[in-house]
Coordinates of C-alpha atoms in Angstrom, one line a residue:
M898 CA 8.9 -15.0 36.1
N899 CA 7.6 -17.0 38.6
V900 CA 9.8 -20.7 39.0
A901 CA 8.8 -23.8 40.9
I902 CA 11.7 -25.9 41.9
L903 CA 10.4 -29.4 42.8
G904 CA 12.6 -31.3 44.9
C905 CA 14.5 -28.0 45.7
G906 CA 18.0 -29.8 46.7
Y907 CA 21.6 -29.0 46.4
V908 CA 21.3 -27.6 42.8
G909 CA 17.4 -26.2 43.3
L910 CA 18.6 -24.2 46.2
E911 CA 21.2 -22.2 44.2
L912 CA 19.0 -22.0 40.9
G913 CA 16.3 -20.2 43.6
R914 CA 19.1 -18.1 44.7
Q915 CA 20.0 -17.1 41.3
L916 CA 16.5 -16.3 40.5
A917 CA 15.7 -14.6 43.3
D918 CA 19.0 -12.3 42.8
R919 CA 17.9 -11.4 39.4
G920 CA 14.4 -10.4 40.4
H921 CA 12.3 -13.4 39.7
E922 CA 9.9 -15.3 42.1
A923 CA 11.5 -18.8 43.3
I924 CA 9.1 -21.0 45.1
G925 CA 11.3 -24.1 46.6
V926 CA 9.1 -27.2 47.1
R927 CA 10.6 -30.0 49.8
R928 CA 8.7 -32.5 51.8
S929 CA 10.7 -32.1 55.0
A930 CA 10.9 -29.3 57.8
E931 CA 14.8 -29.3 57.2
G932 CA 14.3 -28.9 53.8
L933 CA 11.8 -25.9 54.2
D934 CA 14.4 -24.4 56.6
A935 CA 17.6 -24.4 53.9
I936 CA 15.2 -22.8 51.3
E937 CA 14.1 -20.1 53.7
A938 CA 17.8 -19.9 54.3
A939 CA 18.4 -19.4 51.0
G940 CA 16.4 -16.3 50.6
F941 CA 13.2 -17.6 49.0
E942 CA 9.7 -19.0 49.7
G943 CA 9.6 -22.5 50.5
I944 CA 6.2 -24.9 50.5
R945 CA 6.4 -28.4 52.1
A946 CA 5.0 -30.9 49.7
D947 CA 5.8 -34.3 48.4
V948 CA 6.1 -33.9 44.5
T949 CA 4.6 -37.7 44.1
D950 CA 1.5 -36.2 46.0
P951 CA -1.4 -34.4 43.7
D952 CA -3.0 -32.9 46.5
D953 CA 0.4 -32.0 48.1
L954 CA 1.0 -30.1 45.0
A955 CA -1.9 -28.5 44.9
A956 CA -0.6 -26.0 47.3
V957 CA 1.9 -24.6 45.1
P958 CA 0.4 -21.4 43.0
A959 CA 0.4 -21.2 39.4
V960 CA 3.9 -20.4 37.9
D961 CA 5.2 -19.7 34.7
A962 CA 7.8 -22.8 34.8
I963 CA 8.3 -25.7 36.6
V964 CA 11.8 -27.3 37.4
F965 CA 11.6 -30.9 38.4
A966 CA 14.9 -31.6 40.4
A967 CA 13.8 -34.3 43.0
S968 CA 16.2 -37.1 44.0
S969 CA 15.6 -40.5 44.9
G970 CA 18.4 -40.2 47.6
G971 CA 20.7 -42.7 46.0
R972 CA 18.3 -45.7 46.6
G973 CA 17.7 -48.2 43.6
A974 CA 15.8 -48.4 41.0
D975 CA 12.4 -48.9 42.3
A976 CA 12.6 -45.6 44.4
A977 CA 14.1 -43.8 41.6
R978 CA 10.9 -45.1 39.1
E979 CA 8.9 -43.8 41.9
V980 CA 10.3 -40.3 41.6
Y981 CA 11.5 -39.9 38.4
V982 CA 8.7 -41.7 36.1
D983 CA 5.7 -41.7 38.5
G984 CA 6.4 -38.2 40.5
L985 CA 7.3 -36.3 37.3
R986 CA 4.3 -37.8 35.9
T987 CA 2.1 -36.4 38.6
A988 CA 3.7 -33.3 38.6
I989 CA 3.1 -32.6 34.8
E990 CA -0.5 -34.2 35.0
T991 CA -1.2 -31.7 38.2
F992 CA 0.3 -28.6 36.8
G993 CA -1.2 -29.4 33.0
K994 CA -4.8 -29.7 34.1
R995 CA -4.8 -26.1 36.2
D996 CA -6.9 -23.4 34.5
E997 CA -3.2 -21.5 34.1
P998 CA -0.9 -24.0 33.3
P999 CA 2.8 -23.6 33.1
E1000 CA 4.4 -22.4 29.8
R1001 CA 7.1 -24.8 30.1
L1002 CA 9.2 -27.8 32.1
I1003 CA 12.7 -28.2 33.0
Y1004 CA 13.4 -32.1 33.9
A1005 CA 17.1 -32.5 35.7
S1006 CA 18.4 -35.8 34.2
S1007 CA 22.0 -37.7 34.2
T1008 CA 24.4 -38.2 31.4
G1009 CA 24.3 -41.8 32.8
V1010 CA 21.4 -42.5 30.3
H1011 CA 24.3 -42.4 27.4
G1012 CA 26.1 -45.7 28.9
D1013 CA 29.4 -46.9 27.5
H1014 CA 31.1 -45.5 24.7
G1015 CA 34.5 -46.6 25.1
G1016 CA 35.7 -43.1 26.3
A1017 CA 34.1 -41.7 22.8
R1018 CA 32.8 -38.4 22.8
V1019 CA 28.9 -38.1 22.9
D1020 CA 26.5 -35.3 22.6
E1021 CA 22.6 -34.7 22.6
G1022 CA 22.3 -36.6 19.2
T1023 CA 24.1 -39.7 20.3
P1024 CA 21.6 -42.5 21.0
I1025 CA 21.2 -43.4 24.7
D1026 CA 22.1 -47.0 26.0
P1027 CA 21.6 -47.1 29.9
T1028 CA 23.7 -49.7 31.4
T1029 CA 21.8 -50.1 34.7
D1030 CA 18.5 -50.3 36.0
K1031 CA 18.5 -46.9 37.8
T1032 CA 19.9 -45.3 34.5
A1033 CA 17.3 -47.0 32.5
V1034 CA 14.4 -45.4 34.6
L1035 CA 16.4 -42.0 34.2
A1036 CA 16.1 -42.7 30.0
Q1037 CA 12.1 -43.4 30.6
A1038 CA 11.5 -40.5 32.5
E1039 CA 13.6 -37.9 30.1
R1040 CA 10.9 -39.2 27.3
I1041 CA 8.1 -38.5 30.0
A1042 CA 9.5 -34.9 30.2
L1043 CA 9.7 -34.3 26.7
D1044 CA 6.3 -35.8 25.8
L1045 CA 3.8 -35.5 27.9
P1046 CA 3.7 -31.9 28.8
R1047 CA 2.9 -31.4 24.9
E1048 CA -0.7 -33.2 25.9
Y1049 CA -1.3 -30.3 28.1
G1050 CA -0.1 -27.4 25.7
F1051 CA 3.6 -26.8 27.3
D1052 CA 7.0 -28.0 26.3
G1053 CA 9.7 -30.0 28.5
T1054 CA 13.2 -29.6 28.4
V1055 CA 15.8 -32.2 29.2
A1056 CA 18.7 -30.9 31.4
R1057 CA 21.2 -33.8 31.4
Y1058 CA 23.9 -33.2 34.3
A1059 CA 27.1 -34.6 34.3
G1060 CA 28.7 -35.6 37.6
L1061 CA 27.8 -32.5 40.2
Y1062 CA 30.4 -31.1 42.5
G1063 CA 30.7 -27.9 44.6
P1064 CA 30.1 -26.7 48.2
D1065 CA 30.0 -29.7 50.4
R1066 CA 30.5 -32.3 47.5
Y1067 CA 34.2 -31.5 46.3
R1068 CA 35.2 -35.3 48.0
L1069 CA 38.9 -34.3 47.9
E1070 CA 40.0 -37.3 50.3
R1071 CA 38.5 -39.5 47.9
Y1072 CA 41.0 -38.6 44.9
L1073 CA 44.1 -37.3 47.5
E1074 CA 44.1 -40.6 49.1
G1075 CA 43.2 -43.3 46.9
P1076 CA 43.6 -45.9 45.0
V1077 CA 42.1 -44.1 42.1
T1078 CA 40.4 -46.3 39.7
E1079 CA 40.9 -45.5 35.6
G1080 CA 38.1 -43.9 33.8
Y1081 CA 36.8 -40.4 32.7
L1082 CA 35.0 -37.7 34.7
N1083 CA 32.5 -35.7 33.2
M1084 CA 31.6 -33.0 35.8
V1085 CA 29.7 -29.6 36.1
H1086 CA 30.0 -27.3 39.3
R1087 CA 26.8 -26.9 41.3
D1088 CA 27.0 -23.0 40.3
D1089 CA 26.7 -23.9 36.3
A1090 CA 24.5 -26.9 36.8
A1091 CA 21.9 -24.2 38.4
G1092 CA 23.2 -21.3 36.1
A1093 CA 22.4 -23.3 32.7
V1094 CA 18.9 -24.0 33.7
R1095 CA 18.0 -20.2 35.0
Y1096 CA 19.8 -19.1 31.6
L1097 CA 17.4 -21.6 29.4
L1098 CA 14.3 -20.1 31.6
E1099 CA 15.6 -16.6 31.0
R1100 CA 16.4 -16.7 27.4
N1101 CA 13.3 -19.1 26.4
L1102 CA 15.8 -21.6 25.1
A1103 CA 15.6 -25.4 24.3
R1104 CA 11.9 -25.9 24.6
G1105 CA 10.9 -29.6 23.5
E1106 CA 14.9 -30.4 23.8
V1107 CA 18.1 -32.2 25.6
V1108 CA 20.7 -30.2 26.7
Q1109 CA 23.5 -31.3 28.5
V1110 CA 25.3 -29.6 31.4
V1111 CA 28.7 -30.3 31.5
D1112 CA 31.9 -28.4 31.6
D1113 CA 34.5 -27.9 29.0
E1114 CA 36.8 -30.7 30.1
P1115 CA 36.0 -34.1 30.4
V1116 CA 39.1 -35.8 32.3
S1117 CA 40.8 -39.0 33.2
K1118 CA 40.4 -39.9 36.8
W1119 CA 44.1 -40.3 37.1
S1120 CA 45.2 -37.0 35.6
F1121 CA 42.4 -35.2 37.7
A1122 CA 43.5 -37.1 41.0
D1123 CA 47.6 -36.2 40.4
W1124 CA 46.5 -32.4 39.4
L1125 CA 44.7 -32.1 42.7
A1126 CA 47.7 -33.8 44.5
D1127 CA 50.1 -31.5 42.7
E1128 CA 47.9 -28.3 43.9
C1129 CA 47.6 -29.3 47.3
E1130 CA 51.2 -30.4 47.4
L1131 CA 50.8 -34.0 48.4
E1132 CA 52.2 -36.9 46.6
Q1133 CA 50.2 -38.5 43.9
P1134 CA 48.0 -41.1 44.9
P1135 CA 48.1 -44.7 44.0
K1136 CA 45.9 -45.6 40.9
R1137 CA 44.3 -49.1 39.8
T1138 CA 43.0 -50.3 36.5
K1139 CA 39.4 -51.3 35.7
A1140 CA 40.5 -54.9 35.7
E1141 CA 42.0 -54.3 39.1
R1142 CA 38.9 -52.8 40.4
L1143 CA 36.6 -55.5 38.9
E1144 CA 38.7 -58.0 41.0
D1145 CA 36.9 -57.1 44.1
D1146 CA 34.1 -59.9 44.8
G1147 CA 32.0 -57.6 46.8
L1148 CA 31.0 -55.4 43.8
S1149 CA 27.4 -55.4 43.2
E1150 CA 26.3 -55.6 39.7
A1151 CA 25.4 -52.0 39.1
A1152 CA 28.8 -51.1 40.3
R1153 CA 30.5 -53.4 37.9
R1154 CA 28.6 -51.7 35.1
R1155 CA 29.2 -48.2 36.3
I1156 CA 33.2 -49.0 36.3
L1157 CA 32.7 -50.5 32.8
T1158 CA 30.8 -47.3 31.6
S1159 CA 33.0 -45.0 29.9
K1160 CA 32.4 -41.6 27.8
R1161 CA 33.4 -38.0 27.5
C1162 CA 30.3 -35.5 27.3
S1163 CA 30.4 -32.4 25.1
N1164 CA 28.8 -29.1 25.8
E1165 CA 28.7 -27.7 22.6
K1166 CA 25.2 -27.2 22.7
L1167 CA 25.0 -25.1 25.5
R1168 CA 28.0 -23.1 24.7
D1169 CA 26.3 -22.8 21.3
L1170 CA 23.2 -21.5 23.1
G1171 CA 25.3 -18.9 24.7
Y1172 CA 25.8 -20.0 28.0
E1173 CA 29.1 -18.6 29.5
F1174 CA 30.1 -21.0 32.4
A1175 CA 31.4 -19.6 35.9
H1176 CA 33.5 -22.8 36.2
P1177 CA 34.8 -23.7 32.7
T1178 CA 36.7 -26.6 34.0
F1179 CA 37.8 -28.2 37.2
R1180 CA 40.6 -26.3 37.4
E1181 CA 38.5 -23.0 38.2
G1182 CA 36.0 -25.3 40.1
Y1183 CA 38.1 -26.5 42.5
R1184 CA 40.1 -23.6 43.4
A1185 CA 38.1 -22.8 46.3
A1186 CA 38.2 -26.3 47.7
I1187 CA 42.0 -26.2 47.3
A1188 CA 42.6 -23.0 49.4
A1189 CA 40.4 -24.3 52.1
Y1190 CA 42.5 -27.5 52.1
G1191 CA 45.4 -25.7 52.2
D1192 CA 44.3 -23.5 55.2
A1193 CA 42.8 -26.4 57.3

């Protein structure tokens, strides 16, 4: 199987490693020289191209599948629209018009599209209700990923990621030092974020569908922070309620909406499809970070 990973960053590099280790051909696409260096260091082929530029994408050879995992770099809604909407559409159209179009697309989205559900459980059948301009853009991109490929004879899949963590993204200090604002954490380790997509590709599953990629146990931020402190043999960090956090006059409107957004994401569909997690919960996923912290 030949797979082009467009926007081959944090998850894409791990996906390429996993595919290559299993005998598949992975091609990572990044627009910077530093990005190409990272791809080559990960052990698979890299091509320098801007995923929003059809002329650049012409350099990517024919593949069986494309994974659109590009990032807007944490910028606002306009930058997100340029990448997730315009870039995604450009990629689908560019590959779809080829004499040998891909067989499928997987688009990396976010559970942020769910919006606020008051801490209730949500799954793929729960109507989405994005609460920020950026998550509204992501919701629009999901529709494009599912609908537009059909016009070119292939299928789209949405892999809806929870909060990513893993090497270089454990952010221990945020929770160990506090204060920690109440709410739920929905998480997935980088290795499983990549592993789930690799699994869907290898098993040819979830064509035309949405799959939530989240681990087994959504957890309250307060409980997670206390567990992490106990494991690191530190005092449990100070806490604050949402109301206390919202008293900060410097908060942006988008930040306020994020604080008020609460849900617990289910991975039942991914589990039913047969995927086995390398890190089923944060307890397994943070073990290496805790050990490194103790050795520091």
